[in-house]
mmCIF file of C-alpha atoms in Angstrom:
data_model
loop_
_atom_site.group_PDB
_atom_site.id
_atom_site.type_symbol
_atom_site.label_atom_id
_atom_site.label_comp_id
_atom_site.label_asym_id
_atom_site.label_seq_id
_atom_site.Cartn_x
_atom_site.Cartn_y
_atom_site.Cartn_z
ATOM 1 C CA MET A 18 14.212 13.039 -2.891
ATOM 2 C CA GLY A 19 13.941 10.355 -5.520
ATOM 3 C CA GLU A 20 10.831 9.353 -7.662
ATOM 4 C CA LEU A 21 8.429 6.165 -7.060
ATOM 5 C CA SER A 22 8.934 3.360 -9.555
ATOM 6 C CA GLU A 23 5.831 2.293 -11.601
ATOM 7 C CA ARG A 24 5.546 -0.602 -9.395
ATOM 8 C CA ASP A 25 5.239 1.935 -6.067
ATOM 9 C CA ARG A 26 2.682 3.819 -7.769
ATOM 10 C CA ALA A 27 0.474 0.769 -8.511
ATOM 11 C CA VAL A 28 0.836 0.138 -5.091
ATOM 12 C CA LEU A 29 -0.591 2.665 -3.877
ATOM 13 C CA ALA A 30 -2.951 2.988 -6.278
ATOM 14 C CA LEU A 31 -4.314 -0.494 -5.211
ATOM 15 C CA GLU A 32 -4.469 0.307 -1.894
ATOM 16 C CA GLY A 33 -6.475 3.153 -2.359
ATOM 17 C CA ARG A 34 -9.130 1.122 -4.167
ATOM 18 C CA GLN A 35 -12.400 -0.303 -2.592
ATOM 19 C CA TRP A 36 -12.875 -3.900 -2.498
ATOM 20 C CA ARG A 37 -16.581 -5.368 -2.838
ATOM 21 C CA THR A 38 -15.763 -9.210 -2.145
ATOM 22 C CA ALA A 39 -13.395 -11.153 0.411
ATOM 23 C CA GLY A 40 -10.135 -11.873 -1.624
ATOM 24 C CA ALA A 41 -10.579 -9.838 -4.389
ATOM 25 C CA LYS A 42 -7.808 -7.627 -3.474
ATOM 26 C CA GLU A 43 -5.144 -10.870 -2.918
ATOM 27 C CA ARG A 44 -6.303 -11.764 -6.583
ATOM 28 C CA ALA A 45 -6.023 -8.180 -8.012
ATOM 29 C CA ILE A 46 -2.555 -8.076 -5.831
ATOM 30 C CA ARG A 47 -1.379 -11.215 -7.834
ATOM 31 C CA GLU A 48 -2.897 -10.690 -11.021
ATOM 32 C CA GLU A 49 -2.126 -6.972 -11.411
ATOM 33 C CA LEU A 50 1.264 -6.685 -9.566
ATOM 34 C CA GLY A 51 2.586 -10.248 -9.977
ATOM 35 C CA LEU A 52 3.186 -10.411 -6.184
ATOM 36 C CA SER A 53 2.222 -12.372 -3.203
ATOM 37 C CA PRO A 54 -0.001 -10.882 -0.587
ATOM 38 C CA THR A 55 2.951 -10.985 1.620
ATOM 39 C CA ARG A 56 5.430 -9.178 -0.382
ATOM 40 C CA TYR A 57 2.828 -6.663 -1.297
ATOM 41 C CA TYR A 58 2.305 -5.881 2.302
ATOM 42 C CA GLN A 59 5.997 -5.777 2.772
ATOM 43 C CA VAL A 60 6.679 -3.044 -0.282
ATOM 44 C CA LEU A 61 3.265 -1.039 0.887
ATOM 45 C CA ASN A 62 4.768 -0.915 4.566
ATOM 46 C CA ALA A 63 8.142 0.432 3.483
ATOM 47 C CA LEU A 64 6.521 2.974 1.048
ATOM 48 C CA LEU A 65 4.804 4.542 3.936
ATOM 49 C CA ASP A 66 7.900 5.733 5.252
ATOM 50 C CA ARG A 67 9.000 7.223 2.075
ATOM 51 C CA GLU A 68 8.346 11.191 1.520
ATOM 52 C CA GLU A 69 7.684 10.638 -2.183
ATOM 53 C CA ALA A 70 4.759 8.303 -1.514
ATOM 54 C CA LEU A 71 3.463 11.209 0.962
ATOM 55 C CA ALA A 72 4.014 13.667 -1.648
ATOM 56 C CA HIS A 73 2.498 11.260 -4.140
ATOM 57 C CA ALA A 74 -0.655 10.052 -2.049
ATOM 58 C CA PRO A 75 -0.878 12.337 0.992
ATOM 59 C CA VAL A 76 -4.536 11.542 2.124
ATOM 60 C CA LEU A 77 -3.896 7.702 1.681
ATOM 61 C CA VAL A 78 -0.161 7.717 3.272
ATOM 62 C CA ASN A 79 -1.260 9.567 6.005
ATOM 63 C CA ARG A 80 -4.500 7.339 6.635
ATOM 64 C CA LEU A 81 -2.349 4.152 6.228
ATOM 65 C CA ARG A 82 0.256 5.896 8.561
ATOM 66 C CA ARG A 83 -2.346 6.243 11.437
ATOM 67 C CA VAL A 84 -3.608 2.302 11.013
ATOM 68 C CA ARG A 85 -0.403 1.283 11.513
ATOM 69 C CA GLU A 86 0.672 3.261 14.476
ATOM 70 C CA ALA A 87 -2.887 2.351 15.972
ATOM 71 C CA ARG A 88 -1.970 -1.486 15.376
ATOM 72 C CA ARG A 89 1.478 -0.637 16.892
ATOM 73 C CA GLY A 90 -0.184 0.549 19.714
ATOM 74 C CA ALA A 91 -2.593 -2.042 20.323
ATOM 75 C CA ARG A 92 0.292 -4.633 20.848
#
């Protein structure tokens, strides 16, 4: 099992935060991570499949996996 990069940990930390205003998350993605929102969600989706991410933030990763599966089932 490999380790998460600093960027991977930052993506998980950002995803775990609460957002008060519309657009605040997208602004933080650009300013803090230097990623476009589209690329951010690609990285996040890939992280959800990694055991290292699950070990690092189990509650967050399991919640996001459930949300992802619910959305896939709704299609």
